[in-house]
GROMACS .gro file of C-alpha atoms in nm:
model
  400
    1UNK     CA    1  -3.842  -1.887   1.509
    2UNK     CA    2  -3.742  -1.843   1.872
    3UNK     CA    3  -3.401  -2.040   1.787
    4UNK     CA    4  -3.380  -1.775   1.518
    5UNK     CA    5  -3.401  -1.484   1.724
    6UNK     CA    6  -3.126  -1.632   1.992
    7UNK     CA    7  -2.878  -1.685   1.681
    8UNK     CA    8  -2.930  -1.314   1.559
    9UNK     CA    9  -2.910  -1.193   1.940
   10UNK     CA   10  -2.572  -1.397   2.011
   11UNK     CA   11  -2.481  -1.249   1.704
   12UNK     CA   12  -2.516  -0.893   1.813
   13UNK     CA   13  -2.342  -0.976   2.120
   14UNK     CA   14  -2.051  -1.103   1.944
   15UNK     CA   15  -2.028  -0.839   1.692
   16UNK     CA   16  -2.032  -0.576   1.930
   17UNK     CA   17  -1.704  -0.725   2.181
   18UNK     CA   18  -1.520  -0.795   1.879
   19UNK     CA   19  -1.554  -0.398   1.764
   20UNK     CA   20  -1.476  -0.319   2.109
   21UNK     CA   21  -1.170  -0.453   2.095
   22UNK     CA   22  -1.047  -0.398   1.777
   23UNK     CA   23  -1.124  -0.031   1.836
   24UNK     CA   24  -0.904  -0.045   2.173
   25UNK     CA   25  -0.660  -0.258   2.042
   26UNK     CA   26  -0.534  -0.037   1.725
   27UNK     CA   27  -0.172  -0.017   1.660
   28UNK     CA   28  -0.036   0.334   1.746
   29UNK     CA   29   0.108   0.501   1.449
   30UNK     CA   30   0.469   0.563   1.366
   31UNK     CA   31   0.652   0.790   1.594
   32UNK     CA   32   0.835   1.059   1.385
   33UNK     CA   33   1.045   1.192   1.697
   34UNK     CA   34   1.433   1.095   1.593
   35UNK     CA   35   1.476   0.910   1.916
   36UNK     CA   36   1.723   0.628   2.031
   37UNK     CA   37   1.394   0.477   2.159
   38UNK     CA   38   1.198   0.476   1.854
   39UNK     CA   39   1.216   0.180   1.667
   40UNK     CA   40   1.043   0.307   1.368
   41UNK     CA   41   1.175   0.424   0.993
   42UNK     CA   42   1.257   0.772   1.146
   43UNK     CA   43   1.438   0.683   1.482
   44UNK     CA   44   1.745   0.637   1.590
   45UNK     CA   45   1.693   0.320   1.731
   46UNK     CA   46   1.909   0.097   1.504
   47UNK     CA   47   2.235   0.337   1.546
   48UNK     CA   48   2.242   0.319   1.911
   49UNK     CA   49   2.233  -0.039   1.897
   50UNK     CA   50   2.464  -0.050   1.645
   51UNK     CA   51   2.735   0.159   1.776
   52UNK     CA   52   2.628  -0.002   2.132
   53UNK     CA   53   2.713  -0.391   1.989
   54UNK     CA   54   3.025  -0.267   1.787
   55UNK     CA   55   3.222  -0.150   2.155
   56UNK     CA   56   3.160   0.197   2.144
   57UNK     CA   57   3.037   0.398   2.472
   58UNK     CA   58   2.724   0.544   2.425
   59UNK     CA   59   2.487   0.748   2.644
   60UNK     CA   60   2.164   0.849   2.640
   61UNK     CA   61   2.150   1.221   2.764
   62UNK     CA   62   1.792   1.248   2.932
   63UNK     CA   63   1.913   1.558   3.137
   64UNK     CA   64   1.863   1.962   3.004
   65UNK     CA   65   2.215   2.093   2.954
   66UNK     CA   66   2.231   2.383   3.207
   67UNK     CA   67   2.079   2.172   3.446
   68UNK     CA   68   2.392   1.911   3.510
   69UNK     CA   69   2.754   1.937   3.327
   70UNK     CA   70   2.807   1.686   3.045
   71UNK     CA   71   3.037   1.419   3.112
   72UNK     CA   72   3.421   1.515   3.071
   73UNK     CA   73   3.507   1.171   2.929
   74UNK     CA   74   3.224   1.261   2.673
   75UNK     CA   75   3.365   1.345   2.272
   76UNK     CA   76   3.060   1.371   2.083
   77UNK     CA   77   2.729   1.507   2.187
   78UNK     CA   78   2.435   1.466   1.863
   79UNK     CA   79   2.131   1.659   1.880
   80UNK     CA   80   1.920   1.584   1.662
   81UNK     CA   81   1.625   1.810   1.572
   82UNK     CA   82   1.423   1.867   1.908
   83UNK     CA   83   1.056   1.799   1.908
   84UNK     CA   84   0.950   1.757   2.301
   85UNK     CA   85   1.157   2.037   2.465
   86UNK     CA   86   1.283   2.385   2.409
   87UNK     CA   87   1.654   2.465   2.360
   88UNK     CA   88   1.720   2.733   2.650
   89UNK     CA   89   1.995   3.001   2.548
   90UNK     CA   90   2.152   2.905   2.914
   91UNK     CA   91   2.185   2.583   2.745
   92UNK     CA   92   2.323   2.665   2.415
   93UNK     CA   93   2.600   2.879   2.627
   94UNK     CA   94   2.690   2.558   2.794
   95UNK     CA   95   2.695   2.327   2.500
   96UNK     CA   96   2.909   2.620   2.318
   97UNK     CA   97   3.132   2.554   2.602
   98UNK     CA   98   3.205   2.240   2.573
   99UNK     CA   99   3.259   2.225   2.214
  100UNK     CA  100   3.467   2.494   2.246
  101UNK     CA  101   3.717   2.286   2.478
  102UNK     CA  102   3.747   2.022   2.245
  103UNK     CA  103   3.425   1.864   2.201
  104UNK     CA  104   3.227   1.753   1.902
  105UNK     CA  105   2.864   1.842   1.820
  106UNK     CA  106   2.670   1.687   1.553
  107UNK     CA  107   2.373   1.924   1.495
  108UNK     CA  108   2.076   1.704   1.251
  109UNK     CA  109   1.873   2.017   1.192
  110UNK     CA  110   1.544   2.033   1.072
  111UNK     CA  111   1.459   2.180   0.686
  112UNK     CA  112   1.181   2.355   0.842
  113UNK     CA  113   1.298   2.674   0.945
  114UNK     CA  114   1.010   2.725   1.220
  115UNK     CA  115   1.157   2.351   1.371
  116UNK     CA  116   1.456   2.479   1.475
  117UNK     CA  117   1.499   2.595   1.823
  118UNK     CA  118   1.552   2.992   1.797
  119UNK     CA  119   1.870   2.964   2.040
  120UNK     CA  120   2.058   2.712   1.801
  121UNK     CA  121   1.976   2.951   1.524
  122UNK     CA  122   2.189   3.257   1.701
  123UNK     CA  123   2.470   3.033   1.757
  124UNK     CA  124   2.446   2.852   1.388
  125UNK     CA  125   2.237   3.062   1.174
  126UNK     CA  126   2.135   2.859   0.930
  127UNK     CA  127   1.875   2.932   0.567
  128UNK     CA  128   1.741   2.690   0.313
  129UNK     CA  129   1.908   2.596   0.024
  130UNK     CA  130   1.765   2.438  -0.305
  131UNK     CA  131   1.684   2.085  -0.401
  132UNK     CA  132   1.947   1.817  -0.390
  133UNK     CA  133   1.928   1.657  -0.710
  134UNK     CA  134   1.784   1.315  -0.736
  135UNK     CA  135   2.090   1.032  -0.758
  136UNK     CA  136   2.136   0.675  -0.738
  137UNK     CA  137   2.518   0.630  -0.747
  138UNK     CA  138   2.679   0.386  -0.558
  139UNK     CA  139   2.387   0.225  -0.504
  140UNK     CA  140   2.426  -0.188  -0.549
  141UNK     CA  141   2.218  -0.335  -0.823
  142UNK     CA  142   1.902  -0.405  -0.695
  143UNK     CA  143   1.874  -0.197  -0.407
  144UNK     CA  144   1.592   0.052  -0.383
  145UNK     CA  145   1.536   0.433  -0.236
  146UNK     CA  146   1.291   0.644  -0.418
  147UNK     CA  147   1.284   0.899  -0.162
  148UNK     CA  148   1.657   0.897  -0.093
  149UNK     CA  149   1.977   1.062  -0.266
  150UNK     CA  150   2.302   1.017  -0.322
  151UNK     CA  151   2.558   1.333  -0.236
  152UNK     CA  152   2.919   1.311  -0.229
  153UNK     CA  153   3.166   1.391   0.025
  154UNK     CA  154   3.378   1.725  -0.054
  155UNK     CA  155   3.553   1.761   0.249
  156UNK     CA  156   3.793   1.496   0.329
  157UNK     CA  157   3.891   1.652   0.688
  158UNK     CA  158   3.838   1.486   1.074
  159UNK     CA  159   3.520   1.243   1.058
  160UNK     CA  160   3.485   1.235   0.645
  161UNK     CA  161   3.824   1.206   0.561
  162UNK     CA  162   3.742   0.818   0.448
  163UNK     CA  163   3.396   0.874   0.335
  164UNK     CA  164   3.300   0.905  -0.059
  165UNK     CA  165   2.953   0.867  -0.032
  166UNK     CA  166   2.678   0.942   0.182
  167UNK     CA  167   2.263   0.834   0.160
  168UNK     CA  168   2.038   1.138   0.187
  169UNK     CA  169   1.643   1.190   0.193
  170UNK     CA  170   1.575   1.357  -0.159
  171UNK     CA  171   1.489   1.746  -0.045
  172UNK     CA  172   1.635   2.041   0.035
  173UNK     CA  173   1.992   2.137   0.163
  174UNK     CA  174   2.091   2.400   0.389
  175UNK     CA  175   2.344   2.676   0.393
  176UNK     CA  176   2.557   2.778   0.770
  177UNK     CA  177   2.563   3.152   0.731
  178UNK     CA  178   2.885   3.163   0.933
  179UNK     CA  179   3.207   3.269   0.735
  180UNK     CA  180   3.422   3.004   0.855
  181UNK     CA  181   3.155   2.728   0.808
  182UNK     CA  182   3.291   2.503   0.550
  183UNK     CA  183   3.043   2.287   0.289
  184UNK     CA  184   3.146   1.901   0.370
  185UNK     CA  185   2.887   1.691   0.145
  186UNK     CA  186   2.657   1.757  -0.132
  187UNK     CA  187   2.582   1.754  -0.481
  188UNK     CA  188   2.572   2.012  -0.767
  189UNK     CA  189   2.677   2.260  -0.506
  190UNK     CA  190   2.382   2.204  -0.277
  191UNK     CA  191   2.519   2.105   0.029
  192UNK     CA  192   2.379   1.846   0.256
  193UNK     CA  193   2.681   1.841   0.549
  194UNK     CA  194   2.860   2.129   0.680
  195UNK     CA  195   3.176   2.174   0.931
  196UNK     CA  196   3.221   2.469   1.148
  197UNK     CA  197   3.541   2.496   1.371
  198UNK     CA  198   3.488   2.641   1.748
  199UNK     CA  199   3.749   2.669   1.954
  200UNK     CA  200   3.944   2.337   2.008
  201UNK     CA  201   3.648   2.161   1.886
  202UNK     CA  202   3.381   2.111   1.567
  203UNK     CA  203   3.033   2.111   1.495
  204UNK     CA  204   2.883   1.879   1.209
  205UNK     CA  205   2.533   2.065   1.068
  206UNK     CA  206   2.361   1.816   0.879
  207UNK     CA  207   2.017   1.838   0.664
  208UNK     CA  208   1.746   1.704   0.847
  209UNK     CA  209   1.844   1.356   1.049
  210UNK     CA  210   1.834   1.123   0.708
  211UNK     CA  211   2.205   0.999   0.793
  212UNK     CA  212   2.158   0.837   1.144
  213UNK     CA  213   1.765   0.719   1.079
  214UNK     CA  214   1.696   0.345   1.104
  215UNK     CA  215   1.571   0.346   0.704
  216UNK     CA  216   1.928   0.453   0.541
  217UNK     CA  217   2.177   0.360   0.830
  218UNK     CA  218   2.332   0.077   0.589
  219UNK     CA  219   2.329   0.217   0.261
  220UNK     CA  220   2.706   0.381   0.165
  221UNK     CA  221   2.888   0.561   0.397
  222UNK     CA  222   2.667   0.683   0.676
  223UNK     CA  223   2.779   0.352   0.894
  224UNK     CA  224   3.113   0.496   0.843
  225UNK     CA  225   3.082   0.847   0.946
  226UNK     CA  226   2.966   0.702   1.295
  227UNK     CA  227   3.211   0.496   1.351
  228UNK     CA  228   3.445   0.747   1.297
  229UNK     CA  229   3.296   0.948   1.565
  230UNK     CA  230   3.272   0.678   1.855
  231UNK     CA  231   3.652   0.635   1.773
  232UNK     CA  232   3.724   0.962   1.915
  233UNK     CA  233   3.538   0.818   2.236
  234UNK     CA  234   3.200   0.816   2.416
  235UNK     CA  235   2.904   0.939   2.212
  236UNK     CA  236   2.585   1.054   2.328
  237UNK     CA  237   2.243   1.142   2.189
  238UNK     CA  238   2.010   1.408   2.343
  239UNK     CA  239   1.742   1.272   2.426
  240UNK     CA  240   1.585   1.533   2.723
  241UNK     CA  241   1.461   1.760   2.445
  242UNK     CA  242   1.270   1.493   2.229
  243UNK     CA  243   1.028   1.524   2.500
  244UNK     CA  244   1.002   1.141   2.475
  245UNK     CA  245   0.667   1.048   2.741
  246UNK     CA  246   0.705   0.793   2.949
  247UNK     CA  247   0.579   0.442   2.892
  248UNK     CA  248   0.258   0.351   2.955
  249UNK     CA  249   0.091   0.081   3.115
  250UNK     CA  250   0.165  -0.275   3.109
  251UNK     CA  251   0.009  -0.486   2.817
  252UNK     CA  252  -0.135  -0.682   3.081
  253UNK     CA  253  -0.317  -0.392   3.224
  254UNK     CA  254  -0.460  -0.245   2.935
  255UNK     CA  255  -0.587  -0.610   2.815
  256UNK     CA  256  -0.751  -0.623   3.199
  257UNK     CA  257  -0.949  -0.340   3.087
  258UNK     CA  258  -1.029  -0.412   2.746
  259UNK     CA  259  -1.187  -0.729   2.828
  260UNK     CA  260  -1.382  -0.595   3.179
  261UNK     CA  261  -1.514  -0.300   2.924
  262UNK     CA  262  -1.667  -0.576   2.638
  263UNK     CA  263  -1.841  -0.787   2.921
  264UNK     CA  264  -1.966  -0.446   3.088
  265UNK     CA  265  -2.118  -0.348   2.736
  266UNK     CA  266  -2.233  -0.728   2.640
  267UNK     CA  267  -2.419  -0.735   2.992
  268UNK     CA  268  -2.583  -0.394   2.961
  269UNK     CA  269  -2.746  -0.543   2.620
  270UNK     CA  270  -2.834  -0.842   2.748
  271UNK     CA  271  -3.037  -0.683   3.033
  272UNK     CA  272  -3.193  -0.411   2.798
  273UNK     CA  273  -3.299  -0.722   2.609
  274UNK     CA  274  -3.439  -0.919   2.833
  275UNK     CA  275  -3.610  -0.634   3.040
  276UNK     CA  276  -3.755  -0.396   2.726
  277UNK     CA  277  -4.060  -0.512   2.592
  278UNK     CA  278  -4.161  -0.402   2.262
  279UNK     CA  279  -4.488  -0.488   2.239
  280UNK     CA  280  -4.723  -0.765   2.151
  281UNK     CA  281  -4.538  -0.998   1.806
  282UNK     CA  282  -4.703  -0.894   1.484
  283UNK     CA  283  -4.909  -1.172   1.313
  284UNK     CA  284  -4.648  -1.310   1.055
  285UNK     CA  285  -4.781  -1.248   0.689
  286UNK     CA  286  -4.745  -1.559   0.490
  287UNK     CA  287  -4.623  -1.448   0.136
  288UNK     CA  288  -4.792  -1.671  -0.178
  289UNK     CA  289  -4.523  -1.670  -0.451
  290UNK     CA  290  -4.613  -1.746  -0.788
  291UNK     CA  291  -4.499  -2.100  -0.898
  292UNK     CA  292  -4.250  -2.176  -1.192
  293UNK     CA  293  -4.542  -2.336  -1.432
  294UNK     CA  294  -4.687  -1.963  -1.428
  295UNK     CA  295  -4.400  -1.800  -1.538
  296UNK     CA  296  -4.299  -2.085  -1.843
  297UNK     CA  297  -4.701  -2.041  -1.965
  298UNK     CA  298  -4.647  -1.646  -1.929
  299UNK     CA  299  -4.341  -1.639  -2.138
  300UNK     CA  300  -4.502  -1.931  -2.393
  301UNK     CA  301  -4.759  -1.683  -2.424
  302UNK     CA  302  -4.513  -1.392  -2.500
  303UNK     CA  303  -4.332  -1.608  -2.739
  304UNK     CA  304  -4.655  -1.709  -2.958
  305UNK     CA  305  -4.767  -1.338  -3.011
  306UNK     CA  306  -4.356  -1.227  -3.086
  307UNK     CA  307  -4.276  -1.166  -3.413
  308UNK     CA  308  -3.945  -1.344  -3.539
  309UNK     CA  309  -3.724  -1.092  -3.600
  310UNK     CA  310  -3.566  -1.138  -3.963
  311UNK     CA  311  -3.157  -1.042  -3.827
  312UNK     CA  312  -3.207  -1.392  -3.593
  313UNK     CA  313  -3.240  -1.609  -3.918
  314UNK     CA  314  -2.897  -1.507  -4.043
  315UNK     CA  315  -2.744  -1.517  -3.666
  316UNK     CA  316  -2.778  -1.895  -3.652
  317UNK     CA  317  -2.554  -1.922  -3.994
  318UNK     CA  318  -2.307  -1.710  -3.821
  319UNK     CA  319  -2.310  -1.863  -3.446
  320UNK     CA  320  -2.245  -2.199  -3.628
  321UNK     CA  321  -1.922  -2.093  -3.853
  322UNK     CA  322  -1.787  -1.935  -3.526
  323UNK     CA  323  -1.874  -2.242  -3.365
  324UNK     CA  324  -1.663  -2.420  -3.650
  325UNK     CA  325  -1.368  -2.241  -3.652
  326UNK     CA  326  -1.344  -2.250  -3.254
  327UNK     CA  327  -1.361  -2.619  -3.252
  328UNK     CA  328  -1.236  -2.712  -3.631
  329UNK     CA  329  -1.043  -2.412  -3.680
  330UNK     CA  330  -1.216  -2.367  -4.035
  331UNK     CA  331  -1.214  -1.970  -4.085
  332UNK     CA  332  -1.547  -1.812  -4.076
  333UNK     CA  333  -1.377  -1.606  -4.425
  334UNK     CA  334  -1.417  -1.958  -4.595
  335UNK     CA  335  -1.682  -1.972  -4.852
  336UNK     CA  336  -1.956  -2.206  -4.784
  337UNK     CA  337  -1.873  -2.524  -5.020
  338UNK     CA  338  -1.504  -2.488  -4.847
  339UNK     CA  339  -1.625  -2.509  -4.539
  340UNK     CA  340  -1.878  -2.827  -4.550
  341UNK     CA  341  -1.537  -2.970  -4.716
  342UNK     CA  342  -1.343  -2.919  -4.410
  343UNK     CA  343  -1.636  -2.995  -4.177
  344UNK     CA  344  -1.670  -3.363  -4.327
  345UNK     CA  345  -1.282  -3.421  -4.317
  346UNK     CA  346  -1.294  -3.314  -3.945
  347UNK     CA  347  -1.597  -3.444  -3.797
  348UNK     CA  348  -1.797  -3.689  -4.042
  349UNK     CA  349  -2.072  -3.444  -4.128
  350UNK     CA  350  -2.172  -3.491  -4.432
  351UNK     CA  351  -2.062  -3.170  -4.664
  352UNK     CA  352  -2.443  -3.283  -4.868
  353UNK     CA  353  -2.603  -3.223  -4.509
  354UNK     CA  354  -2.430  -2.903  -4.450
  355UNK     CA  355  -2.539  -2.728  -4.741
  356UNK     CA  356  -2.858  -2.861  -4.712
  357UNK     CA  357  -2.921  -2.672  -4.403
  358UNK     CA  358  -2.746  -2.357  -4.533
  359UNK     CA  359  -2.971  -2.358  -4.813
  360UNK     CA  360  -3.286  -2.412  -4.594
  361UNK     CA  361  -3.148  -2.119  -4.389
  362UNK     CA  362  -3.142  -1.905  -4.712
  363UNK     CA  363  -3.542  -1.997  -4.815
  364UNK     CA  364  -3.627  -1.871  -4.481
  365UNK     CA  365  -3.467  -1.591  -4.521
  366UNK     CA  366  -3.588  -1.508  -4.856
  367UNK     CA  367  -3.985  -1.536  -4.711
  368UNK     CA  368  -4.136  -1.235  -4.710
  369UNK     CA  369  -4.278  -1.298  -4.338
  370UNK     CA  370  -4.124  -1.548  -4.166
  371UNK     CA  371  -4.338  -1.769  -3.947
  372UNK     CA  372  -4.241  -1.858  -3.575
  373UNK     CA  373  -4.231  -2.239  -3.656
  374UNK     CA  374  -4.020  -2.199  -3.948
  375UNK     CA  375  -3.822  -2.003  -3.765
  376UNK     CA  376  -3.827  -2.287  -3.456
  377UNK     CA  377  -3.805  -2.571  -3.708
  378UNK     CA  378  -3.444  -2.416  -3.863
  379UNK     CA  379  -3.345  -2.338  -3.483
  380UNK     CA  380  -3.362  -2.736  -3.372
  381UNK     CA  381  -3.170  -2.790  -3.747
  382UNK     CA  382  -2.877  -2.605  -3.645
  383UNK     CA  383  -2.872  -2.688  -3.284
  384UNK     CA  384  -2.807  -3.063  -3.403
  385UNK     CA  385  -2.544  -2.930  -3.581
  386UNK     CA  386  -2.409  -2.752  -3.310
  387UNK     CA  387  -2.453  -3.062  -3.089
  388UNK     CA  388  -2.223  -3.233  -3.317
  389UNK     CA  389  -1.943  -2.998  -3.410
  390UNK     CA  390  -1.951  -2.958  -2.998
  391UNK     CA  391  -1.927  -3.321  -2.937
  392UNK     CA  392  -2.247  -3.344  -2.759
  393UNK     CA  393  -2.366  -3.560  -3.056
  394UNK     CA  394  -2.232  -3.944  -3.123
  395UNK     CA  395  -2.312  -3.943  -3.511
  396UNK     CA  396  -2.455  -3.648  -3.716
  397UNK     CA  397  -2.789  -3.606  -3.822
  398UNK     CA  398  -2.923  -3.550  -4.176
  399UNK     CA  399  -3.131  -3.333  -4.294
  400UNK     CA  400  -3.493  -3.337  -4.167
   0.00000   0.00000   0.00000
């Protein structure tokens, strides 16, 4: 008993650390911030590396634009939809600047009107548009995107002049309300992509940040549109208003703590129980079961005041032909002489014996009240015949 207990108690202990730890230890869930640090389905993680391998020059901007001029070697700023930081007016005015002396924006705005940073909506008013229409074109055979789109490319001016096709999220599009804001990309005249000329420069709106996230960066064109921006020259990404937190403590650190935490709780049980006593042990009750010889004489009993119900006698007829056309395949439609035919051709019992029993079946069944050891005397009949039509028998056995 006492070996008992000190299982059940190590048990306890064990239980508890490995909670512990799986409860400090869960996986952090998905970032949705469109970030050239997140690695996940919605960053931007896979196009900075991408366009970083393949030569081009690209910079992470982790600086507010008012605060310190952009770069003048830089040709393409992207911004895409700003979750950590507001957009200052002071720095719209510069950004508006620099496009305007020849620079490129690429503006990923969000569907979600109340998303978009109110001084990016005075300099690029934008509304919501309807539904693009669901599309798998150009697609390769085999290759799956339920949630995704296909729109094509309109506009075949500066970046898109050698794109066809580009892979969208399936929702809404958006409309620039500027007058000299031209559609680029869309389908069924929902547009997805839009171009607006500013001064010496451009600026690329663009439906929520589907074409540079990690999930659809390969499928048609949206590789291509990049690189047709880093071959104007450096490109960077805006990355001071995603807001992005720092990183946080060394794996090593945290795993320090996790384990000093389990042995702090696994010591404060131990000591509350060793040092809690709950009282004198309760004298253990010793339980008398009943033994297996009362229960077969309770159900003999039960059986020897049961009346034999007459829909059993029939039953045992039936059991047996399913029995024979399971194993012999003889159809249970078969009449009777038919099937002791079959029965003697397929497993040597004698179609004189089967009939015998059928018709010893049918005089119990014709008695007015049948008697239990009629009843168990026709039961044993047909189980021999069951024993040999299942092979449990090594000859078959005649009538009795």
């Amino acid at each position: 008993m006492k070996t008992a207990r000190l299982v059940a108690f190590y048990g306890v202990l064990v239980a508890l650390a490995l909670a512990l730890g799986l409860a400090t230890n869960q996986a952090e869930p998905p970032s949705p911030r469109p970030s050239v640090d997140n690695p996940g389905a919605l960053g931007l993680r896979a196009l900075y590396l991408y366009l970083e391998e393949s030569g081009a020059r690209v910079l992470a901007l982790r600086e507010a634009f008012a605060g310190a001029p952009l770069p003048d070697e830089l040709r393409t700023v992207v911004v895409a939809t700003p979750m950590g930081r507001p957009v200052t007016p002071a720095e719209v005015r510069r950004l508006r600047e620099w496009v305007s002396r020849g620079g490129t924006l690429v503006y990923l705005a969000s569907r979600e009107a109340g998303m978009r940073p109110p001084a990016l909506e005075e300099w690029l008013p934008l509304s919501e548009a309807p539904l693009v229409a669901a599309s798998a074109e150009g697609l390769p055979p085999g290759e799956k995107d339920l949630t995704g789109t296909t729109v094509r490319v309109w506009g075949r001016v500066g970046t898109t002049r050698e794109l066809e096709w580009l892979r969208v999220s399936l929702d809404q599009g958006l409309t620039v309300d500027r007058p000299e804001a031209v559609p680029v990309a869309g389908a069924r005249g929902v547009a997805v992509m839009w171009r607006v000329p500013e001064g010496r420069g451009e600026v690329y709106v663009l439906a929520g940040t589907d074409l540079a996230e990690n999930r659809r960066l390969e499928l048609l064109d949206n590789l291509r549109f990049w690189d047709a921006l880093a071959a104007r020259g450096p490109l960077g990404f805006d990355e001071y208003h995603q807001g992005v937190a720092p990183a946080g403590e060394p794996p090593s650190a945290r795993a320090l703590w996790v384990f000093a935490a389990q042995m702090l709780a696994v010591g404060l049980l131990y000591a509350v129980s060793r040092g809690t006593r709950f009282g004198v042990p309760r004298p253990l009750v010793e339980e008398r079961h009943r033994s297996s010889l009362e229960y077969v004489r309770s159900l003999g009993w039960l059986a020897r005041r049961a009346r034999v119900e007459r829909e059993l006698v029939p039953e045992l007829g039936r059991q047996l032909r399913r029995h024979m056309h399971e194993r012999l395949g003889i159809s249970p439609e078969l009449p009777e002489e038919e099937a002791a035919r079959l029965v003697e051709q397929r497993c040597g019992l004698s179609a004189a014996d089967y009939l015998a029993e059928r018709e010893a079946l049918i005089r119990t069944l014709e008695q007015r009240d049948i008697r239990p050891a009629d009843y168990a005397r026709l039961v044993r009949r047909y189980a021999r015949l069951e024993a040999l039509l299942t092979g449990r028998a090594s000859r078959p056995a005649g009538p009795s």
